[in-house]
Amino acid sequence: MTLLIFIFIAYLIGSIPFALISSWIFKLPDPRTYGSKNPGATNVLRSGKKIAAVLTLLGDAGKGWLAIVLAQSFAPAWNMGDEAIAAVALAVFIGHVFPVFLHFHGGKGVATAVGVLLGLNPMLGLLAIVTWITVAAASRYSSLSALIAATLAPVYAYFIFGFALNTLAVLLMASMLIWRHQANIANLIAGKESRIGQKKPPV
């Protein structure tokens, strides 16, 4: 029962829609109405308001990190270990992807996944961030950067954790993230994918 409570709280944390919150703060259109229609930092950036995109990025990453840190802090008191941490990692990520507050239509989970990785292990998160930045600098494609970082994240996790529940959680999270990028993969193949900073005016 306690594990279910941890999972439920993590899911609710993940469901907090920072893209909509930052858009409301800066009086921007609902990010679900323009660009990729995805409530995430990359799409908010298309509004032209960089600070709103940064706030979205920090919020989405922060909630992933916060859920893990809370689990790490309180799980031992309830005689739980890695199983609780791994479950919370998946729950907060799923909360972002399928948020109850947005009728289960959320973002793709890149920033939240990074926050989770930083919470699990700072080096793991840093490796994922460096991978994303390197690919983004070379290609200017946010989606390609996310796909490559997601593909390598389980590899990084294996070298840090070995065969462990945390590694399995990272693998499942990465698989879901890649699945959420199906449309982007098709656009990349077709040469139609938008590059970072390419503005699509709100409609």
Protein backbone atom coordinates (compact mmCIF):
# COMPACT_ATOMS: atom_id res chain seq x y z
CA MET A 1 0.00 0.00 0.00
CA THR A 2 2.82 2.43 0.87
CA LEU A 3 4.48 1.82 -2.50
CA LEU A 4 1.19 2.65 -4.22
CA ILE A 5 1.04 5.93 -2.30
CA PHE A 6 4.58 6.77 -3.45
CA ILE A 7 3.61 5.98 -7.05
CA PHE A 8 0.41 8.03 -6.85
CA ILE A 9 2.17 11.10 -5.45
CA ALA A 10 4.93 10.83 -8.06
CA TYR A 11 2.32 10.58 -10.82
CA LEU A 12 0.57 13.72 -9.57
CA ILE A 13 3.89 15.58 -9.43
CA GLY A 14 4.62 14.50 -12.99
CA SER A 15 1.19 15.68 -14.11
CA ILE A 16 1.89 19.33 -13.23
CA PRO A 17 1.78 21.11 -16.66
CA PHE A 18 4.59 23.65 -16.49
CA ALA A 19 4.20 24.48 -20.20
CA LEU A 20 0.70 25.76 -19.53
CA ILE A 21 1.72 27.44 -16.28
CA SER A 22 4.58 29.37 -17.90
CA SER A 23 2.37 30.25 -20.89
CA TRP A 24 -0.27 31.60 -18.50
CA ILE A 25 2.31 33.62 -16.58
CA PHE A 26 3.57 35.29 -19.76
CA LYS A 27 0.12 35.53 -21.37
CA LEU A 28 1.05 33.24 -24.25
CA PRO A 29 -1.33 31.03 -26.24
CA ASP A 30 -1.91 27.49 -25.05
CA PRO A 31 1.10 25.52 -26.42
CA ARG A 32 -1.33 22.80 -27.45
CA THR A 33 -2.72 25.14 -30.11
CA TYR A 34 0.41 25.86 -32.17
CA GLY A 35 3.62 24.34 -33.50
CA SER A 36 3.82 20.67 -32.62
CA LYS A 37 0.90 21.16 -30.19
CA ASN A 38 3.08 19.53 -27.57
CA PRO A 39 3.02 20.97 -24.02
CA GLY A 40 6.78 21.03 -23.64
CA ALA A 41 9.70 23.47 -23.55
CA THR A 42 10.69 23.08 -27.21
CA ASN A 43 7.22 24.00 -28.41
CA VAL A 44 6.88 26.88 -25.94
CA LEU A 45 10.13 28.21 -27.43
CA ARG A 46 8.29 28.52 -30.76
CA SER A 47 6.15 31.23 -29.16
CA GLY A 48 9.24 33.44 -29.26
CA LYS A 49 9.32 33.85 -25.46
CA LYS A 50 12.58 32.24 -24.42
CA ILE A 51 12.12 32.83 -20.70
CA ALA A 52 8.81 30.94 -20.83
CA ALA A 53 10.55 28.02 -22.49
CA VAL A 54 13.30 28.09 -19.86
CA LEU A 55 10.73 28.13 -17.07
CA THR A 56 8.97 25.17 -18.67
CA LEU A 57 12.25 23.29 -19.02
CA LEU A 58 13.24 23.91 -15.40
CA GLY A 59 9.80 23.02 -14.12
CA ASP A 60 9.52 19.80 -16.08
CA ALA A 61 13.04 18.72 -15.15
CA GLY A 62 12.58 19.85 -11.57
CA LYS A 63 9.50 17.75 -10.97
CA GLY A 64 11.34 14.63 -12.14
CA TRP A 65 14.26 15.40 -9.85
CA LEU A 66 12.00 16.27 -6.93
CA ALA A 67 10.04 13.02 -7.13
CA ILE A 68 13.25 10.98 -6.99
CA VAL A 69 14.76 12.98 -4.15
CA LEU A 70 11.58 12.66 -2.10
CA ALA A 71 11.51 8.92 -2.70
CA GLN A 72 15.15 8.57 -1.76
CA SER A 73 14.51 10.55 1.42
CA PHE A 74 11.38 8.78 2.62
CA ALA A 75 11.56 5.24 1.21
CA PRO A 76 14.06 3.95 3.82
CA ALA A 77 11.74 5.02 6.65
CA TRP A 78 9.07 2.78 5.15
CA ASN A 79 11.48 -0.15 4.66
CA MET A 80 11.59 0.32 0.90
CA GLY A 81 14.62 0.53 -1.33
CA ASP A 82 15.40 0.54 -5.04
CA GLU A 83 11.98 -0.84 -5.95
CA ALA A 84 10.38 2.37 -4.67
CA ILE A 85 12.90 4.60 -6.43
CA ALA A 86 12.46 2.77 -9.74
CA ALA A 87 8.67 2.85 -9.43
CA VAL A 88 8.66 6.57 -8.65
CA ALA A 89 10.97 7.25 -11.61
CA LEU A 90 8.48 5.62 -13.97
CA ALA A 91 5.45 7.16 -12.26
CA VAL A 92 6.63 10.77 -12.47
CA PHE A 93 7.63 10.27 -16.11
CA ILE A 94 4.27 8.70 -16.97
CA GLY A 95 2.58 11.55 -15.12
CA HIS A 96 4.20 14.02 -17.51
CA VAL A 97 3.39 11.97 -20.60
CA PHE A 98 -0.18 11.15 -19.54
CA PRO A 99 -1.12 13.92 -17.08
CA VAL A 100 -4.44 13.68 -15.33
CA PHE A 101 -4.72 17.49 -15.38
CA LEU A 102 -4.56 17.61 -19.21
CA HIS A 103 -6.90 14.70 -19.92
CA PHE A 104 -3.89 12.38 -20.28
CA HIS A 105 -2.40 14.27 -23.25
CA GLY A 106 1.02 15.47 -22.13
CA GLY A 107 4.51 16.12 -23.39
CA LYS A 108 7.13 13.73 -24.66
CA GLY A 109 9.00 13.65 -21.38
CA VAL A 110 12.53 14.71 -22.33
CA ALA A 111 13.03 17.32 -19.60
CA THR A 112 11.28 15.21 -16.97
CA ALA A 113 13.43 12.23 -17.91
CA VAL A 114 16.56 14.34 -17.48
CA GLY A 115 15.36 15.41 -14.05
CA VAL A 116 14.78 11.78 -13.09
CA LEU A 117 18.27 10.82 -14.29
CA LEU A 118 19.84 13.66 -12.29
CA GLY A 119 17.96 12.47 -9.23
CA LEU A 120 19.02 8.87 -9.70
CA ASN A 121 22.65 9.79 -10.22
CA PRO A 122 24.09 13.24 -11.10
CA MET A 123 26.67 11.71 -13.44
CA LEU A 124 23.94 9.79 -15.28
CA GLY A 125 21.97 12.99 -15.77
CA LEU A 126 25.07 14.90 -16.82
CA LEU A 127 25.97 12.29 -19.44
CA ALA A 128 22.48 12.50 -20.90
CA ILE A 129 22.62 16.31 -20.97
CA VAL A 130 26.05 16.34 -22.63
CA THR A 131 24.80 13.86 -25.22
CA TRP A 132 21.75 16.03 -25.95
CA ILE A 133 23.81 19.22 -26.21
CA THR A 134 26.42 17.61 -28.46
CA VAL A 135 23.85 16.27 -30.92
CA ALA A 136 21.81 19.48 -30.79
CA ALA A 137 24.87 21.61 -31.53
CA ALA A 138 25.72 19.44 -34.52
CA SER A 139 22.24 18.92 -35.94
CA ARG A 140 19.97 21.66 -34.51
CA TYR A 141 17.29 19.01 -34.08
CA SER A 142 15.83 18.75 -30.57
CA SER A 143 14.06 15.49 -31.40
CA LEU A 144 17.19 13.80 -32.77
CA SER A 145 19.13 14.92 -29.70
CA ALA A 146 16.45 13.45 -27.43
CA LEU A 147 16.34 10.17 -29.37
CA ILE A 148 20.09 9.64 -29.22
CA ALA A 149 20.27 10.64 -25.54
CA ALA A 150 17.39 8.26 -24.77
CA THR A 151 19.08 5.44 -26.65
CA LEU A 152 22.33 5.90 -24.75
CA ALA A 153 20.82 6.57 -21.31
CA PRO A 154 20.23 2.87 -20.50
CA VAL A 155 23.82 2.16 -21.53
CA TYR A 156 25.08 4.86 -19.19
CA ALA A 157 22.79 3.52 -16.45
CA TYR A 158 24.17 0.00 -16.88
CA PHE A 159 27.74 1.18 -16.38
CA ILE A 160 26.70 3.13 -13.28
CA PHE A 161 24.18 0.74 -11.67
CA GLY A 162 24.85 -2.58 -13.42
CA PHE A 163 21.90 -4.97 -13.75
CA ALA A 164 19.60 -3.20 -11.30
CA LEU A 165 16.05 -1.91 -10.95
CA ASN A 166 17.20 1.63 -11.64
CA THR A 167 18.71 0.50 -14.93
CA LEU A 168 15.46 -1.23 -15.86
CA ALA A 169 13.50 1.92 -15.02
CA VAL A 170 15.79 3.99 -17.25
CA LEU A 171 15.39 1.46 -20.06
CA LEU A 172 11.59 1.53 -19.82
CA MET A 173 11.53 5.32 -19.62
CA ALA A 174 13.84 5.62 -22.64
CA SER A 175 11.71 3.17 -24.63
CA MET A 176 8.57 5.18 -23.92
CA LEU A 177 10.33 8.42 -24.80
CA ILE A 178 11.42 6.99 -28.15
CA TRP A 179 7.88 5.72 -28.77
CA ARG A 180 6.54 9.21 -28.08
CA HIS A 181 8.80 10.54 -30.84
CA GLN A 182 7.30 8.42 -33.63
CA ALA A 183 6.04 11.47 -35.54
CA ASN A 184 9.40 13.20 -35.13
CA ILE A 185 11.20 10.13 -36.46
CA ALA A 186 8.97 10.17 -39.53
CA ASN A 187 9.61 13.89 -40.03
CA LEU A 188 13.36 13.43 -39.63
CA ILE A 189 13.35 10.73 -42.29
CA ALA A 190 11.25 12.90 -44.58
CA GLY A 191 13.37 15.99 -43.93
CA LYS A 192 10.41 17.90 -42.50
CA GLU A 193 11.44 18.15 -38.86
CA SER A 194 11.68 21.66 -37.39
CA ARG A 195 15.05 22.79 -36.06
CA ILE A 196 15.72 24.30 -32.66
CA GLY A 197 14.65 27.93 -32.53
CA GLN A 198 12.61 27.68 -35.71
CA LYS A 199 9.54 29.70 -34.88
CA LYS A 200 6.06 28.58 -35.80
CA PRO A 201 3.70 31.44 -35.08
CA PRO A 202 0.79 30.61 -32.76
CA VAL A 203 -2.52 30.10 -34.53
